[in-house]
Coordinates of C-alpha atoms and ligand atoms in Angstrom, one line a residue:
X126 CA 77.9 96.1 68.4
X127 CA 78.9 95.3 71.6
X128 CA 80.1 92.0 73.2
X129 CA 77.8 91.4 76.0
X130 CA 74.8 92.1 73.5
X131 CA 76.1 89.0 71.9
X132 CA 76.7 87.3 74.8
X133 CA 72.6 87.7 75.8
X134 CA 71.7 86.4 72.6
X135 CA 72.2 82.9 74.6
X136 CA 72.9 80.8 71.8
X137 CA 76.1 78.0 73.4
X138 CA 78.8 78.7 72.2
X139 CA 79.4 81.7 70.7
X140 CA 82.9 82.4 69.5
X141 CA 85.5 84.6 69.2
X142 CA 89.2 84.5 67.5
X143 CA 92.2 86.8 68.9
X144 CA 94.6 87.8 66.2
X145 CA 97.7 89.9 66.5
X146 CA 98.7 92.0 64.5
X147 CA 101.5 91.3 61.6
X148 CA 105.4 92.2 62.2
X149 CA 105.6 96.0 61.0
X150 CA 106.4 95.7 57.1
X151 CA 103.2 92.9 56.3
X152 CA 100.4 93.8 54.9
X153 CA 96.9 93.5 55.8
X154 CA 96.5 90.3 53.2
X155 CA 98.5 88.5 56.2
X156 CA 95.8 89.8 58.5
X157 CA 93.3 88.6 55.9
X158 CA 94.6 85.5 55.4
X159 CA 95.3 84.1 58.4
X160 CA 91.7 84.9 59.4
X161 CA 89.7 83.3 56.3
X162 CA 89.1 79.9 57.1
X163 CA 88.2 81.1 61.5
X164 CA 85.2 83.2 59.6
X165 CA 84.0 80.0 58.1
X166 CA 82.6 79.6 61.8
X167 CA 80.4 83.2 62.1
X168 CA 82.5 84.6 64.9
X169 CA 80.6 87.0 67.1
X170 CA 84.0 89.3 67.7
X171 CA 87.3 89.6 66.9
X172 CA 90.5 90.2 69.1
X173 CA 93.2 92.4 68.0
X174 CA 96.3 92.9 70.6
X175 CA 97.9 95.2 71.5
X176 CA 101.8 95.5 71.7
X177 CA 104.0 98.4 73.1
X178 CA 107.3 99.6 71.7
X179 CA 110.7 98.0 73.1
X180 CA 113.6 100.0 73.5
X181 CA 116.8 98.8 71.8
X182 CA 120.4 99.7 70.8
X183 CA 120.7 100.9 67.4
X184 CA 124.3 101.5 65.9
X185 CA 125.6 104.9 64.9
X186 CA 127.9 105.3 62.0
X187 CA 130.4 106.7 64.6
X188 CA 130.2 102.7 65.8
X189 CA 128.3 104.1 69.5
X190 CA 125.1 102.7 70.3
X191 CA 121.6 104.7 70.7
X192 CA 118.2 103.7 72.6
X193 CA 115.7 103.8 70.5
X194 CA 111.7 102.3 70.4
X195 CA 111.0 100.3 68.5
X196 CA 106.9 98.9 67.8
X197 CA 107.3 96.0 66.1
X198 CA 104.0 95.0 65.9
X199 CA 101.5 98.6 65.3
X200 CA 99.0 98.0 64.1
X201 CA 96.0 97.6 66.6
X202 CA 93.4 99.8 65.7
X203 CA 93.4 99.5 61.6
X204 CA 93.1 96.6 61.7
X205 CA 90.3 96.8 63.5
X206 CA 88.3 99.1 61.2
X207 CA 90.0 96.5 58.4
X208 CA 88.3 94.1 59.9
X209 CA 84.8 95.0 60.3
X210 CA 85.3 96.9 56.3
X211 CA 85.8 94.1 54.8
X212 CA 84.0 90.9 57.3
X213 CA 81.2 93.1 58.7
X214 CA 82.2 91.6 62.3
X215 CA 82.5 92.7 65.9
X216 CA 86.0 93.5 66.1
X217 CA 87.5 94.6 69.9
X218 CA 91.0 96.6 70.4
X219 CA 93.0 95.6 72.8
X220 CA 94.6 99.4 74.8
X221 CA 97.0 98.4 77.0
X222 CA 98.6 100.7 80.3
X223 CA 102.4 100.5 79.0
X224 CA 104.1 103.0 77.5
X225 CA 100.7 105.3 76.8
X226 CA 100.3 108.4 78.1
X227 CA 96.2 109.7 79.5
X228 CA 96.2 111.9 77.1
X229 CA 97.2 109.6 74.1
X230 CA 93.9 106.8 75.6
X231 CA 92.0 109.6 75.0
X232 CA 93.0 109.9 71.8
X233 CA 93.6 106.1 70.7
X234 CA 89.7 105.9 72.5
X235 CA 88.4 108.7 70.4
X236 CA 90.2 107.4 66.9
X237 CA 87.6 103.6 68.1
X238 CA 84.6 106.2 68.6
X239 CA 84.7 108.2 65.0
X240 CA 85.3 104.7 63.8
X241 CA 82.3 103.3 65.2
X242 CA 84.4 100.7 67.1
X243 CA 81.9 100.0 70.2
X244 CA 84.2 97.0 72.4
X245 CA 87.4 97.6 74.0
X246 CA 90.1 95.2 76.2
X247 CA 92.0 97.3 78.8
X248 CA 94.6 95.2 79.9
X249 CA 97.6 96.5 81.8
X250 CA 100.3 94.6 79.8
X251 CA 103.4 93.5 81.1
X252 CA 106.6 95.1 81.1
X253 CA 109.7 95.1 78.2
X254 CA 111.2 92.4 77.3
X255 CA 114.9 94.2 78.6
X256 CA 113.2 95.2 82.0
X257 CA 111.7 93.0 85.4
X258 CA 108.8 95.8 86.4
X259 CA 106.3 96.7 85.1
X260 CA 106.8 100.8 85.3
X261 CA 103.6 103.0 83.9
X262 CA 104.4 106.4 81.2
X263 CA 104.9 109.2 83.5
X264 CA 101.5 110.4 82.6
X265 CA 100.3 107.2 82.3
X266 CA 97.9 104.4 84.6
X267 CA 99.5 101.7 86.6
X268 CA 96.7 99.7 86.7
X269 CA 94.4 98.3 83.9
X270 CA 91.6 99.4 86.7
X271 CA 92.5 103.4 85.7
X272 CA 92.7 102.4 82.5
X273 CA 88.8 101.4 82.6
X274 CA 88.6 104.1 84.7
X275 CA 89.4 106.8 82.0
X276 CA 87.0 105.0 79.1
X277 CA 84.2 104.9 81.7
X278 CA 84.2 108.5 82.3
X279 CA 84.5 108.7 79.0
X280 CA 81.7 106.7 78.8
X281 CA 80.0 109.6 80.5
X282 CA 80.9 112.7 78.6
X283 CA 84.3 113.3 80.7
X284 CA 87.4 114.1 78.9
X285 CA 90.8 115.0 80.4
X286 CA 90.4 118.6 79.6
X287 CA 88.4 119.2 82.9
X288 CA 86.1 123.1 81.3
X289 CA 85.5 120.9 78.7
X290 CA 81.9 121.1 78.1
X291 CA 79.7 119.0 76.4
X292 CA 81.8 116.1 75.4
X293 CA 80.0 113.7 73.6
X294 CA 79.3 110.3 76.0
X295 CA 81.2 107.6 74.5
X296 CA 79.2 103.9 75.4
X297 CA 82.3 101.0 74.9
X298 CA 81.5 98.1 76.2
X299 CA 84.6 97.3 78.6
X300 CA 86.0 93.9 78.6
X301 CA 89.1 93.0 81.3
X302 CA 91.3 90.3 81.6
X303 CA 90.8 87.8 84.5
X304 CA 93.2 84.6 86.0
X305 CA 92.2 80.9 87.2
X306 CA 95.8 80.2 88.1
X307 CA 95.7 83.6 89.9
X308 CA 98.1 86.4 88.2
X309 CA 101.7 85.6 88.5
X310 CA 102.7 89.3 90.4
X311 CA 99.2 88.7 93.0
X312 CA 100.4 87.3 96.0
X313 CA 97.8 85.0 96.6
X314 CA 94.2 84.0 94.1
X315 CA 92.1 85.8 97.0
X316 CA 93.7 88.8 97.1
X317 CA 94.2 88.7 92.5
X318 CA 90.5 88.2 92.6
X319 CA 89.7 90.9 95.1
X320 CA 91.3 93.3 92.3
X321 CA 89.3 91.6 89.7
X322 CA 86.1 92.6 91.7
X323 CA 87.5 96.1 91.8
X324 CA 87.6 96.4 88.1
X325 CA 83.7 94.9 87.8
X326 CA 83.1 97.2 90.1
X327 CA 84.3 100.4 88.5
X328 CA 82.0 99.4 85.3
X329 CA 84.0 96.0 83.5
X330 CA 81.5 94.4 81.5
X331 CA 82.6 91.5 81.2
X332 CA 86.2 88.7 81.9
X333 CA 87.8 87.3 79.2
X334 CA 90.1 84.5 80.9
X335 CA 94.1 83.9 80.3
X336 CA 94.3 80.3 78.3
X337 CA 94.5 77.4 81.1
X338 CA 94.1 73.9 79.7
X339 CA 92.3 71.4 82.7
X340 CA 89.0 72.7 82.6
X341 CA 88.6 72.3 86.6
X342 CA 91.1 75.9 86.7
X343 CA 88.1 77.7 84.7
X344 CA 85.2 76.2 87.0
X345 CA 86.6 77.0 90.4
X346 CA 87.3 80.4 89.1
X347 CA 84.1 81.1 88.2
X348 CA 82.8 79.3 91.5
X349 CA 85.0 81.7 93.3
X350 CA 84.4 84.8 91.2
X351 CA 80.3 84.2 91.8
X352 CA 80.6 83.9 95.3
X353 CA 82.8 86.8 95.7
X354 CA 79.8 88.6 93.6
X355 CA 81.4 89.0 90.5
X356 CA 78.2 88.3 88.2
X357 CA 79.5 89.4 84.5
X358 CA 79.8 87.2 81.6
X359 CA 83.5 84.9 82.7
X360 CA 84.6 83.9 78.9
X361 CA 87.1 81.2 79.0
X362 CA 90.5 81.9 77.2
X363 CA 91.8 78.9 75.0
X364 CA 94.8 77.8 72.8
X365 CA 96.5 74.7 71.4
X366 CA 99.8 73.5 72.0
X367 CA 101.1 72.4 69.1
X368 CA 104.9 72.4 70.0
X369 CA 106.9 70.5 72.3
X370 CA 109.0 73.3 73.2
X371 CA 105.6 74.7 74.4
X372 CA 105.5 72.6 77.1
X373 CA 108.0 75.0 78.8
X374 CA 107.7 78.1 76.8
X375 CA 103.6 78.7 77.8
X376 CA 104.2 78.0 81.8
X377 CA 106.9 80.5 81.3
X378 CA 105.4 83.4 79.7
X379 CA 101.5 83.1 80.3
X380 CA 101.9 81.4 83.7
X381 CA 99.6 78.3 83.3
X382 CA 100.6 74.8 84.0
X383 CA 99.9 71.8 81.9
X384 CA 98.0 68.6 83.1
X385 CA 100.3 65.8 83.2
X386 CA 98.5 63.9 81.5
X387 CA 98.6 66.4 78.5
X388 CA 102.4 66.6 79.0
X389 CA 103.4 63.0 79.4
X390 CA 101.2 62.4 75.9
X391 CA 103.1 65.3 74.0
X392 CA 106.4 64.6 75.2
X393 CA 105.8 61.2 73.8
X394 CA 105.2 62.4 70.7
X395 CA 107.8 61.6 68.1
X396 CA 107.9 64.5 65.6
X397 CA 105.7 68.0 66.0
X398 CA 103.2 66.9 64.0
X399 CA 102.4 64.0 66.4
X400 CA 102.0 67.1 68.5
X401 CA 99.1 69.1 66.8
X402 CA 97.7 66.1 66.9
X403 CA 97.2 65.6 70.6
X404 CA 97.0 69.5 71.1
X405 CA 94.0 69.6 69.3
X406 CA 92.2 66.6 70.6
X407 CA 93.0 68.3 74.0
X408 CA 91.2 70.9 72.9
X409 CA 88.0 69.7 71.4
X410 CA 88.0 67.3 74.7
X411 CA 87.9 70.8 76.5
X412 CA 85.9 73.0 74.8
X413 CA 83.2 70.2 74.4
X414 CA 82.8 70.2 77.6
X415 CA 83.2 74.1 78.4
X416 CA 79.9 74.1 75.8
X417 CA 78.5 71.7 78.0
X418 CA 79.0 73.9 81.0
X419 CA 76.8 76.4 79.1
X420 CA 79.8 79.1 79.1
X421 CA 79.0 82.2 77.3
X422 CA 81.4 81.7 74.6
X423 CA 84.8 80.3 73.4
X424 CA 87.8 82.5 73.0
X425 CA 90.3 81.0 71.3
X426 CA 94.3 82.7 71.1
X427 CA 94.8 81.8 67.2
X428 CA 98.4 82.5 67.5
X429 CA 100.4 80.5 65.1
X430 CA 98.3 77.8 64.1
X431 CA 95.0 78.9 63.2
X432 CA 93.8 75.0 61.1
X433 CA 94.4 73.7 64.6
X434 CA 91.7 76.0 65.3
X435 CA 89.1 75.0 63.0
X436 CA 89.7 72.1 62.5
X437 CA 88.9 72.3 66.4
X438 CA 86.0 74.9 66.1
X439 CA 84.6 72.4 63.3
X440 CA 84.0 70.0 65.6
X441 CA 82.1 71.1 68.5
X442 CA 79.8 73.2 67.0
Ligands
LIG753 P1 95.8 94.2 86.5 O1 94.4 94.2 85.9 O2 96.2 96.0 86.3 O3 96.4 93.2 87.2 C1 97.7 93.5 87.2 C2 98.2 92.8 88.9 O4 98.2 94.5 89.4 C3 97.6 91.5 89.2 O5 98.6 90.9 90.0 C4 96.7 92.1 90.0 O6 96.0 91.6 91.0 C5 97.6 93.7 90.3 N1 96.5 94.8 91.1 C6 95.4 95.4 90.3 N2 94.5 95.9 90.2 C7 95.4 96.1 91.6 C8 95.7 97.9 92.7 N3 94.9 98.8 92.4 N4 96.3 97.3 93.0 C9 97.6 97.0 93.3 N5 97.3 95.5 93.1 C10 96.6 95.9 91.8 N6 99.0 92.2 76.9 C11 99.6 92.7 75.9 O7 101.0 93.5 75.7 N7 98.9 93.3 75.6 C12 98.1 92.8 74.5 O8 96.9 93.2 73.9 C13 96.9 91.8 76.2 N8 96.3 90.7 75.6 C14 96.3 89.9 76.8 C15 93.7 89.5 76.7 C16 93.9 88.5 77.6 C17 92.3 88.3 77.7 C18 94.9 88.3 78.6 C19 94.6 87.6 79.9 C20 96.0 88.9 78.8 C21 96.4 89.8 77.5 N9 98.0 90.7 77.8 C22 98.0 91.2 77.3 C23 98.3 90.3 78.9 C24 98.3 91.3 80.7 O9 98.2 92.6 79.3 C25 99.2 90.6 81.4 O10 98.8 89.3 81.4 C26 99.7 91.7 82.6 O11 100.2 91.4 83.7 C27 98.3 92.1 83.8 O12 97.5 92.9 82.5 P2 95.6 92.8 83.8 O13 95.4 93.9 82.9 O14 95.4 91.4 84.4 O15 96.4 94.0 84.9

């Protein structure tokens, strides 16, 4: 079932979760252990992130080094299929431009269609850890909108081989990312929103936001989107802070602000156990306010601490 069909049920709020594939070498059981407690809340869908490979240097026996591509968290498509099979819940694989040629993207979409997966969240992805700027694969896409257009074309039965006739029309529901605090590379909010609008006009069915810790950022973002004519559902993305270190790590990685009241409370904590309590209470307050405002869904980034999210969601549903 498509994400938009879940949202159209109008149950406020639909809960969904995002998980990361485990590090290479771990079993699918680690995913089930992570998800089992979250399934009590009957999530509408589960997102599974995609991680591009990273270039590393491996030492040869003669002492010289060779550059190798290593994917630390493979398995997105397989995990989605396993989740759908194991829990009978919809899975939303993330697809990224980075490290993919158009052919590889097409093949991944064919796999997803054969597996009965109805949804994709299309993203650009970031530059690899050792590079400053995002560079697409020589035969890949530079922006999420280009990847989105490939999915839209496949939904129309148009494949890369132009002379191919009668290709099956897929029916992917397509999500894209939105940034209540602006994407870090965009020169300003208006330009960023223009690019978001372009993604919607080209066929995005809904938007999932980057995490934010101040609901006003989300409300203002939605208002600006609506004024620009972006009418698709905008699902807020939420994450609890559970360690003091995250006060610097989250702004660094995700380019988000942490409100002064929250950071002061966290800094006053004597241990990360206390931080967990503060982070959980903040998440509950954020979720309650968003629920009251009638948001289409509540999407939780579960990386690391599903137990905190369980305790929070239990209190707001
Ligand atoms: P885009 O929409 O392509 O935008 C990137 C930048 O380019 C923006 O500054 C935008 O304003 C600008 N831009 C867009 N279109 C154009 C254009 N036509 N011309 C000029 N400029 C343009 N990353 C992963 O690697 N794997 C994941 O699984 C993953 N999941 C995510 C899930 C969510 C909900 C979110 C919010 C982010 C996720 N990310 C993931 C991170 C994401 O890949 C990065 O934030 C990335 O830097 C931008 O991706 P995007 O899809 O928003 O890119």
